[in-house]
Amino acid sequence: MTKITNHLPTAELQRLDAAHHMHPFTANGELAAKGARVITSGKGVWLTDSEGHRILDGMAGLWCVNIGYGRKELAEAAARQIEELPYYNTFFQTTHVPAIALAAKIAEVAPGALNHVFFASSGSEANDTNIRMVRRYWEIKGKPTKITFIGRKNGYHGSTMGGGTLGGMSGIHAHGGKIGGIEHINQPDWWSEGGDMTPEAFGLARAQELEAKILELGAENVGAFIGEAIQGAGGVIVPPATYWPEIQRICKKYDILLIVDEVITGFGRTGNWFGSQTFDIKPDIITIAKGLSSGYQPIGGSVVSDEVAEVMGGSGDFNHGYTYSGHPVACAVALENIRIMQEEKVVEHVRDVAHPYLAERWSKLIEHPLVGETKLVGLMGSIALTPDKEKRAPFQAKKGTVGYRCRERCFANDLIMRHVDDRMVISPPLVITPEEIDEFMRRAIRSLDECYTGLKADGLLVAG
Ligand code: PXG
C-alpha cells in the first residue's frame, strides 16, 4: 500500500532535524545517528508518526495535553483571537479581554484565597517570577533579608537559571551552575530512601528537614519553600500522607511562604482541579502551566493569595514582566480549554471513571516480577522496577539502564510511557476512556514482559 503523506519522507525529515535542530535534554550527536521519531498528528489519546504508526500517548505529550489532541474548538478560539487582536501587552496600565477573562476563570477554579494571576509563557518563567515576587514581597513587608528559597533534591521547577536552581536535579545544576540564595532538603521518596522506616514516619522526618534547614539559615533569612504536590519529572514520587501537613505547619510557624508547583498537578491531573486540594495544602502561591491550555499554547503563571497580591499591589511598580505575559491568543485558548473541562466534566471523569478503572489495573502490576511499587493519584502514576521487591533493591546495572530498556520496549509497542531512572511514569490525557485504558494496559504489560525476558537473557536481573 502506498502511504500518502503531506510531508517529506521520514529519512529526509530526520536528516534535516539532525542537521539543524537542537533537542532539549538530548544527546544530539547520538540522536543524529539514530534519527528522531517524527510525530505528525494527534487525536484524543492517539498520536500518529511519519511512518503511519498509531501510538497511545501515556504521557499526554509532556504531562500537558489534558483534554487530548485534536480539539477543533481550541483551534477556532486561537483563529478567532488572532483575527480580533493577535497581540497586545498588559504593561503600562493596559489590559485586554482574554487576559481579564482567563485570570477571573483561574481565580474561580483555584482553591481558597488564590485569586490573582501573574502570567508567563511557561512553568520555568512562572517560577522565576516567584523568586522575584517573593523577595519583593518580603522587602515591602520590611523584612528584606528573607531572600533564601528552600526546595527539594530531585524536585523539578524548570530549566531557566531560576527554575533550574529551585529544582534539585544535580544533572541540571551541573550544566550551567546555580544562582545564589537557593537551598535544598531531601525528597520524600520512601521507596528509594525510606530504609526501615514506615512511610508515615519517613514522611514526617523528611518534612522536618525543612524545620532544621530554617533553623540553620535563620527564619529571618528564608522567604519561601517550594515543592511539587507530587514530584513529576523526579519519577512521580507521591509523598507519604504525613508530609504535607507537617510542611504546612512549619511554614506557618516560621512565617515562610509556601509555594506549591502545580505545573503538572494542576488542572485535573490528580482528580481535583489542583493537587493542593488532593493533599489539603493551603499555599500562598501556586505555579501553573501545561494543563492550563492543555499544551495547545505556551502559557503559565503564578497564582497568588489575596494577601500576597495586596502587599505587592500596595507599594509602587513591581519591575517584572514578559512581553508575552497574558498573551491574548494563549489566554483565549486556555479559556476555551477550561470551558471544555468544565462543560465536559473532565475532572469528574478523572475522579469517578478513569482513575478508579485504571487504579484497579495499575495496582495489579505489583504481581509482575519486575515491579516493586505501584503509585497512582488521579491519572499520574509510576511503578518502580526492581530485581528484589522485598529489599526494594536497585539494579546492579547503572541507574536508568533498565528503565531505558523498558521505555524502548514501550516505543516498539507503540506506547509512550516514560522512564525516570528505573521508574516508569505515566500521565495520560485526562479524557482517556476505559476501553483505551484496557489497550494501554495490554501494551504496558506486553512491554514489561518483553523487558523482563530481555533482562533475564542479558543477565541484568541482579540487585546492586
Ligand atoms: N514545574 C514543574 C513541576 C514541571 O514539571 C516546570 C515547572 C517547567 O515548565 P516549562 O513549561 O518551563 O517546561 C515543569 C516542566 C520531564 C519533563 O522530563 C518535565 C517538565 C519539562 C520537561 C521535561 O518529565 N516539566
mmCIF file of C-alpha atoms and ligand atoms in Angstrom, residues 62-63 122-124 127 156-158 228 233 261 263-264 290 418, ligand 1:
data_model
loop_
_atom_site.group_PDB
_atom_site.id
_atom_site.type_symbol
_atom_site.label_atom_id
_atom_site.label_comp_id
_atom_site.label_asym_id
_atom_site.label_seq_id
_atom_site.Cartn_x
_atom_site.Cartn_y
_atom_site.Cartn_z
ATOM 1 C CA LEU A 62 4.942 16.213 28.313
ATOM 2 C CA TRP A 63 2.334 15.932 31.110
ATOM 3 C CA SER A 122 5.900 28.607 30.754
ATOM 4 C CA GLY A 123 6.363 26.960 34.119
ATOM 5 C CA SER A 124 10.021 27.958 34.234
ATOM 6 C CA ASN A 127 8.877 30.067 38.860
ATOM 7 C CA TYR A 156 11.783 19.952 39.153
ATOM 8 C CA HIS A 157 10.791 23.563 38.644
ATOM 9 C CA GLY A 158 12.002 24.269 35.129
ATOM 10 C CA GLU A 228 5.611 19.968 43.653
ATOM 11 C CA ALA A 233 9.895 14.719 36.452
ATOM 12 C CA ASP A 261 4.359 23.975 41.981
ATOM 13 C CA VAL A 263 2.583 22.801 36.718
ATOM 14 C CA ILE A 264 1.853 19.080 36.407
ATOM 15 C CA LYS A 290 0.959 22.803 30.961
ATOM 16 C CA ARG A 418 8.446 7.440 30.155
HETATM 17 N N1 PXG B 1 7.429 22.883 37.259
HETATM 18 C C1 PXG B 1 7.126 21.595 37.120
HETATM 19 C C2 PXG B 1 6.559 20.837 38.276
HETATM 20 C C3 PXG B 1 7.326 20.979 35.881
HETATM 21 O O1 PXG B 1 7.038 19.674 35.737
HETATM 22 C C4 PXG B 1 8.146 23.071 35.035
HETATM 23 C C5 PXG B 1 7.922 23.625 36.276
HETATM 24 C C6 PXG B 1 8.708 23.932 33.958
HETATM 25 O O2 PXG B 1 7.758 24.196 32.999
HETATM 26 P P1 PXG B 1 8.232 24.614 31.500
HETATM 27 O O3 PXG B 1 6.916 24.984 30.878
HETATM 28 O O4 PXG B 1 9.135 25.747 31.620
HETATM 29 O O5 PXG B 1 8.890 23.430 30.901
HETATM 30 C C7 PXG B 1 7.836 21.719 34.817
HETATM 31 C C8 PXG B 1 8.085 21.120 33.465
HETATM 32 C C9 PXG B 1 10.233 15.550 32.179
HETATM 33 C C10 PXG B 1 9.980 16.996 31.921
HETATM 34 O O6 PXG B 1 11.277 15.063 31.733
HETATM 35 C C11 PXG B 1 9.134 17.676 32.754
HETATM 36 C C12 PXG B 1 8.940 19.040 32.540
HETATM 37 C C13 PXG B 1 9.548 19.681 31.478
HETATM 38 C C14 PXG B 1 10.405 18.960 30.651
HETATM 39 C C15 PXG B 1 10.629 17.612 30.874
HETATM 40 O O7 PXG B 1 9.420 14.906 32.826
HETATM 41 N N2 PXG B 1 8.145 19.715 33.414
#
